[in-house]
Short mmCIF file of C-alpha atoms in Angstrom, two decimals:
data_model
loop_
_atom_site.label_atom_id
_atom_site.label_comp_id
_atom_site.label_asym_id
_atom_site.label_seq_id
_atom_site.Cartn_x
_atom_site.Cartn_y
_atom_site.Cartn_z
CA GLN A 22 0.00 0.00 0.00
CA THR A 23 1.19 3.50 -0.75
CA VAL A 24 0.34 6.97 0.49
CA ASP A 25 -0.09 8.17 -3.08
CA PRO A 26 -1.45 5.36 -5.28
CA VAL A 27 -2.20 7.63 -8.24
CA LYS A 28 1.40 8.79 -8.57
CA PHE A 29 3.28 5.72 -7.36
CA GLU A 30 1.30 3.19 -9.40
CA CYS A 31 2.25 5.20 -12.49
CA PHE A 32 5.91 4.84 -11.52
CA ARG A 33 5.54 1.16 -10.63
CA TYR A 34 4.07 0.26 -14.03
CA ASP A 35 6.16 2.78 -15.99
CA HIS A 36 3.25 5.00 -16.95
CA VAL A 37 4.74 8.32 -15.83
CA ASP A 38 3.91 9.66 -19.28
CA ARG A 39 0.24 9.68 -18.27
CA ILE A 40 0.96 12.24 -15.57
CA LEU A 41 3.21 14.28 -17.85
CA GLU A 42 0.61 14.30 -20.64
CA ASN A 43 -2.25 15.22 -18.28
CA PRO A 44 -0.84 17.42 -15.50
CA TRP A 45 -4.06 19.45 -15.12
CA ILE A 46 -6.17 16.30 -14.74
CA TYR A 47 -3.70 14.99 -12.16
CA GLY A 48 -3.74 18.31 -10.27
CA LYS A 49 -7.53 18.48 -10.40
CA LEU A 50 -7.74 14.96 -8.96
CA TYR A 51 -5.48 15.99 -6.06
CA LEU A 52 -7.67 19.00 -5.31
CA GLN A 53 -10.87 16.96 -5.52
CA LEU A 54 -9.51 14.32 -3.17
CA GLY A 55 -8.34 17.04 -0.78
CA MET A 56 -11.82 18.55 -0.71
CA ARG A 57 -13.38 15.14 -0.21
CA TYR A 58 -10.94 13.93 2.47
CA PRO A 59 -9.61 17.06 4.24
CA ALA A 60 -8.81 15.21 7.48
CA ASP A 61 -6.62 12.72 5.60
CA TYR A 62 -4.78 15.54 3.85
CA TRP A 63 -4.27 17.35 7.19
CA LYS A 64 -2.96 14.17 8.88
CA ALA A 65 -0.61 13.50 5.96
CA TRP A 66 0.75 17.05 6.14
CA VAL A 67 1.31 16.73 9.89
CA ASP A 68 3.05 13.36 9.48
CA GLU A 69 5.32 14.75 6.75
CA THR A 70 6.26 17.98 8.55
CA LYS A 71 6.13 17.26 12.27
CA GLY A 72 9.90 16.95 12.49
CA TYR A 73 10.22 20.62 11.58
CA TRP A 74 7.91 22.05 14.22
CA ASN A 75 7.46 19.44 16.96
CA ALA A 76 10.07 19.40 19.72
CA GLY A 77 9.97 15.61 20.08
CA TYR A 78 11.90 14.92 16.88
CA ASN A 79 15.66 15.32 16.57
CA TYR A 80 16.00 16.39 12.97
CA TRP A 81 15.69 19.58 11.03
CA ILE A 82 15.98 18.87 7.34
CA PHE A 83 15.30 21.45 4.70
CA THR A 84 16.66 22.03 1.23
CA LYS A 85 17.32 24.98 -1.00
CA GLY A 86 16.47 23.15 -4.20
CA ILE A 87 14.99 20.20 -6.00
CA GLY A 88 17.17 17.17 -6.74
CA GLU A 89 17.95 15.97 -10.22
CA ASN A 90 15.02 14.08 -11.74
CA ASN A 91 13.64 12.81 -15.04
CA LEU A 92 10.43 14.85 -14.88
CA GLY A 93 11.87 18.22 -15.80
CA ILE A 94 11.10 19.64 -12.36
CA SER A 95 13.67 22.13 -11.16
CA ALA A 96 14.03 25.17 -8.97
CA ASP A 97 16.85 27.53 -8.18
CA TYR A 98 16.11 29.52 -5.07
CA GLY A 99 19.40 31.38 -5.21
CA GLU A 100 19.42 34.24 -2.73
CA ASN A 101 15.71 34.11 -2.05
CA PRO A 102 15.04 36.24 1.04
CA VAL A 103 12.06 34.09 2.06
CA ALA A 104 14.11 30.88 1.91
CA SER A 105 16.93 32.59 3.82
CA ALA A 106 14.47 33.75 6.48
CA PHE A 107 13.12 30.23 6.93
CA GLN A 108 16.64 28.82 7.20
CA ALA A 109 17.47 31.36 9.89
CA LEU A 110 14.22 30.60 11.69
CA PHE A 111 14.88 26.84 11.64
CA ARG A 112 18.43 27.37 12.94
CA TYR A 113 17.07 29.56 15.76
CA ILE A 114 14.29 27.11 16.67
CA GLU A 115 16.68 24.16 16.61
CA LYS A 116 18.82 25.78 19.32
CA MET A 117 15.97 26.71 21.68
CA LYS A 118 16.35 24.84 24.98
CA MET A 119 12.61 24.53 25.57
CA LEU A 120 12.24 22.64 22.29
CA GLN A 121 14.90 20.05 23.05
CA PRO A 122 13.68 16.54 23.90
CA LEU A 123 13.75 15.67 27.59
#
């Protein structure tokens, strides 16, 4: 079982072209499912991000870019002030004593 059967089944059976040929349909499906199952989307977001904002986890992982891939997805954040602000915020939060595990 997978958290994202639509996307991962396409990878499993080598049908990534279906997503690339129909990105709007794929995006629309994601939005429709999010509207239909908002609690599941919220729980998934919490599970994926809790290490960034919950003091009980000992990792702070963030990236400035997108790794090399075959889908043509890329981003160069360069000297983005928003990204720099978040990096500084995460460094500050990471050092706060009250957020350290007991």
